[in-house]
PDB file of C-alpha atoms in Angstrom:
ATOM      1  CA  ASP B  22     -33.977 -32.662 -14.359  1.00  0.00           C
ATOM      2  CA  ASP B  23     -31.873 -30.750 -16.937  1.00  0.00           C
ATOM      3  CA  ALA B  24     -32.314 -27.339 -15.305  1.00  0.00           C
ATOM      4  CA  PRO B  25     -29.015 -25.460 -15.159  1.00  0.00           C
ATOM      5  CA  GLY B  26     -27.544 -24.910 -11.715  1.00  0.00           C
ATOM      6  CA  PRO B  27     -27.323 -21.461 -10.245  1.00  0.00           C
ATOM      7  CA  ASP B  28     -24.599 -19.200 -11.592  1.00  0.00           C
ATOM      8  CA  ARG B  29     -21.685 -18.650  -9.250  1.00  0.00           C
ATOM      9  CA  ALA B  30     -21.812 -15.376  -7.358  1.00  0.00           C
ATOM     10  CA  VAL B  31     -18.778 -13.113  -7.160  1.00  0.00           C
ATOM     11  CA  GLU B  32     -18.117 -10.642  -4.381  1.00  0.00           C
ATOM     12  CA  VAL B  33     -17.127  -7.184  -5.655  1.00  0.00           C
ATOM     13  CA  VAL B  34     -15.747  -4.728  -3.116  1.00  0.00           C
ATOM     14  CA  PHE B  35     -15.755  -0.990  -3.776  1.00  0.00           C
ATOM     15  CA  GLU B  36     -13.365   0.573  -1.285  1.00  0.00           C
ATOM     16  CA  GLY B  37     -14.865   3.211   0.971  1.00  0.00           C
ATOM     17  CA  ARG B  38     -13.637   6.770   0.752  1.00  0.00           C
ATOM     18  CA  HIS B  39     -13.303   9.528   3.297  1.00  0.00           C
ATOM     19  CA  GLY B  40     -13.579   7.144   6.248  1.00  0.00           C
ATOM     20  CA  ARG B  41     -16.612   5.309   4.943  1.00  0.00           C
ATOM     21  CA  PRO B  42     -16.717   1.517   4.999  1.00  0.00           C
ATOM     22  CA  PRO B  43     -16.361  -0.441   1.758  1.00  0.00           C
ATOM     23  CA  LEU B  44     -19.450  -1.278  -0.284  1.00  0.00           C
ATOM     24  CA  VAL B  45     -19.744  -5.024  -0.894  1.00  0.00           C
ATOM     25  CA  LEU B  46     -21.967  -6.233  -3.709  1.00  0.00           C
ATOM     26  CA  TRP B  47     -22.563  -9.708  -5.101  1.00  0.00           C
ATOM     27  CA  TYR B  48     -22.942 -10.255  -8.851  1.00  0.00           C
ATOM     28  CA  PRO B  49     -23.566 -13.361 -10.937  1.00  0.00           C
ATOM     29  CA  HIS B  50     -20.253 -14.492 -12.404  1.00  0.00           C
ATOM     30  CA  MET B  51     -21.662 -14.375 -15.928  1.00  0.00           C
ATOM     31  CA  ALA B  52     -22.581 -10.688 -15.506  1.00  0.00           C
ATOM     32  CA  LEU B  53     -18.962  -9.632 -14.928  1.00  0.00           C
ATOM     33  CA  GLU B  54     -16.284  -8.883 -17.447  1.00  0.00           C
ATOM     34  CA  GLU B  55     -12.597  -8.658 -16.592  1.00  0.00           C
ATOM     35  CA  VAL B  56     -11.176  -5.374 -17.789  1.00  0.00           C
ATOM     36  CA  GLN B  57      -7.525  -4.416 -17.799  1.00  0.00           C
ATOM     37  CA  PRO B  58      -6.797  -1.124 -16.028  1.00  0.00           C
ATOM     38  CA  PRO B  59      -5.634   1.798 -18.158  1.00  0.00           C
ATOM     39  CA  ARG B  60      -1.887   1.968 -18.814  1.00  0.00           C
ATOM     40  CA  SER B  61      -1.667   5.270 -16.939  1.00  0.00           C
ATOM     41  CA  LEU B  62      -3.058   3.596 -13.805  1.00  0.00           C
ATOM     42  CA  ILE B  63      -0.602   0.712 -14.091  1.00  0.00           C
ATOM     43  CA  ASP B  64       2.264   3.211 -14.486  1.00  0.00           C
ATOM     44  CA  ALA B  65       1.044   5.285 -11.534  1.00  0.00           C
ATOM     45  CA  LYS B  66       0.904   2.168  -9.352  1.00  0.00           C
ATOM     46  CA  ALA B  67       4.452   1.193 -10.355  1.00  0.00           C
ATOM     47  CA  ASN B  68       5.656   4.739  -9.594  1.00  0.00           C
ATOM     48  CA  MET B  69       3.948   4.644  -6.205  1.00  0.00           C
ATOM     49  CA  GLU B  70       5.546   1.290  -5.364  1.00  0.00           C
ATOM     50  CA  ARG B  71       8.998   2.634  -6.299  1.00  0.00           C
ATOM     51  CA  ALA B  72       8.386   5.757  -4.190  1.00  0.00           C
ATOM     52  CA  GLU B  73       7.321   3.621  -1.218  1.00  0.00           C
ATOM     53  CA  GLU B  74      10.487   1.524  -1.542  1.00  0.00           C
ATOM     54  CA  GLU B  75      12.616   4.685  -1.709  1.00  0.00           C
ATOM     55  CA  LEU B  76      10.788   6.084   1.329  1.00  0.00           C
ATOM     56  CA  ALA B  77      11.531   2.889   3.275  1.00  0.00           C
ATOM     57  CA  ARG B  78      15.229   3.166   2.327  1.00  0.00           C
ATOM     58  CA  LYS B  79      15.320   6.829   3.349  1.00  0.00           C
ATOM     59  CA  ARG B  80      13.656   6.034   6.689  1.00  0.00           C
ATOM     60  CA  THR B  81      16.297   3.385   7.336  1.00  0.00           C
ATOM     61  CA  GLU B  82      19.061   5.875   6.467  1.00  0.00           C
ATOM     62  CA  LEU B  83      17.478   8.508   8.716  1.00  0.00           C
ATOM     63  CA  LYS B  84      17.264   6.069  11.630  1.00  0.00           C
ATOM     64  CA  ALA B  85      20.922   5.122  11.176  1.00  0.00           C
ATOM     65  CA  ALA B  86      21.949   8.795  11.060  1.00  0.00           C
ATOM     66  CA  GLN B  87      19.883   9.554  14.173  1.00  0.00           C
ATOM     67  CA  ASP B  88      21.529   6.634  15.995  1.00  0.00           C
ATOM     68  CA  VAL B  89      24.988   7.931  15.056  1.00  0.00           C
ATOM     69  CA  CYS B  90      24.104  11.456  16.191  1.00  0.00           C
ATOM     70  CA  ARG B  91      22.656  10.152  19.440  1.00  0.00           C
ATOM     71  CA  GLN B  92      25.824   8.158  20.113  1.00  0.00           C
ATOM     72  CA  GLU B  93      28.054  11.150  19.258  1.00  0.00           C
ATOM     73  CA  LYS B  94      26.010  13.349  21.590  1.00  0.00           C
ATOM     74  CA  LYS B  95      26.375  10.821  24.430  1.00  0.00           C
ATOM     75  CA  GLU B  96      30.133  10.715  23.904  1.00  0.00           C
ATOM     76  CA  TRP B  97      30.351  14.504  23.735  1.00  0.00           C
ATOM     77  CA  MET B  98      28.244  14.950  26.870  1.00  0.00           C
ATOM     78  CA  SER B  99      30.285  12.372  28.808  1.00  0.00           C
ATOM     79  CA  ARG B 100      33.536  14.272  28.007  1.00  0.00           C
ATOM     80  CA  GLU B 101      32.111  17.476  29.456  1.00  0.00           C
ATOM     81  CA  SER B 102      31.299  15.993  32.851  1.00  0.00           C
TER      82      SER B 102
END
């Protein structure tokens, strides 16, 4: 029997929006084509990743500053009593 085997299926997930669940579809592998995202999307993703890293650094700095202020307040309050 020289019949070709079934084509592999590929799961494609389209993320849900506005609280909706993702849409999952299955396509034959041969029906899909890999496409590079537009340069503007790649740049936007890189910018977002840098912003998230900066946000994480700023949160760490804020926490450290809050800890210092909290400690200074404790010391100040203990001198008054």
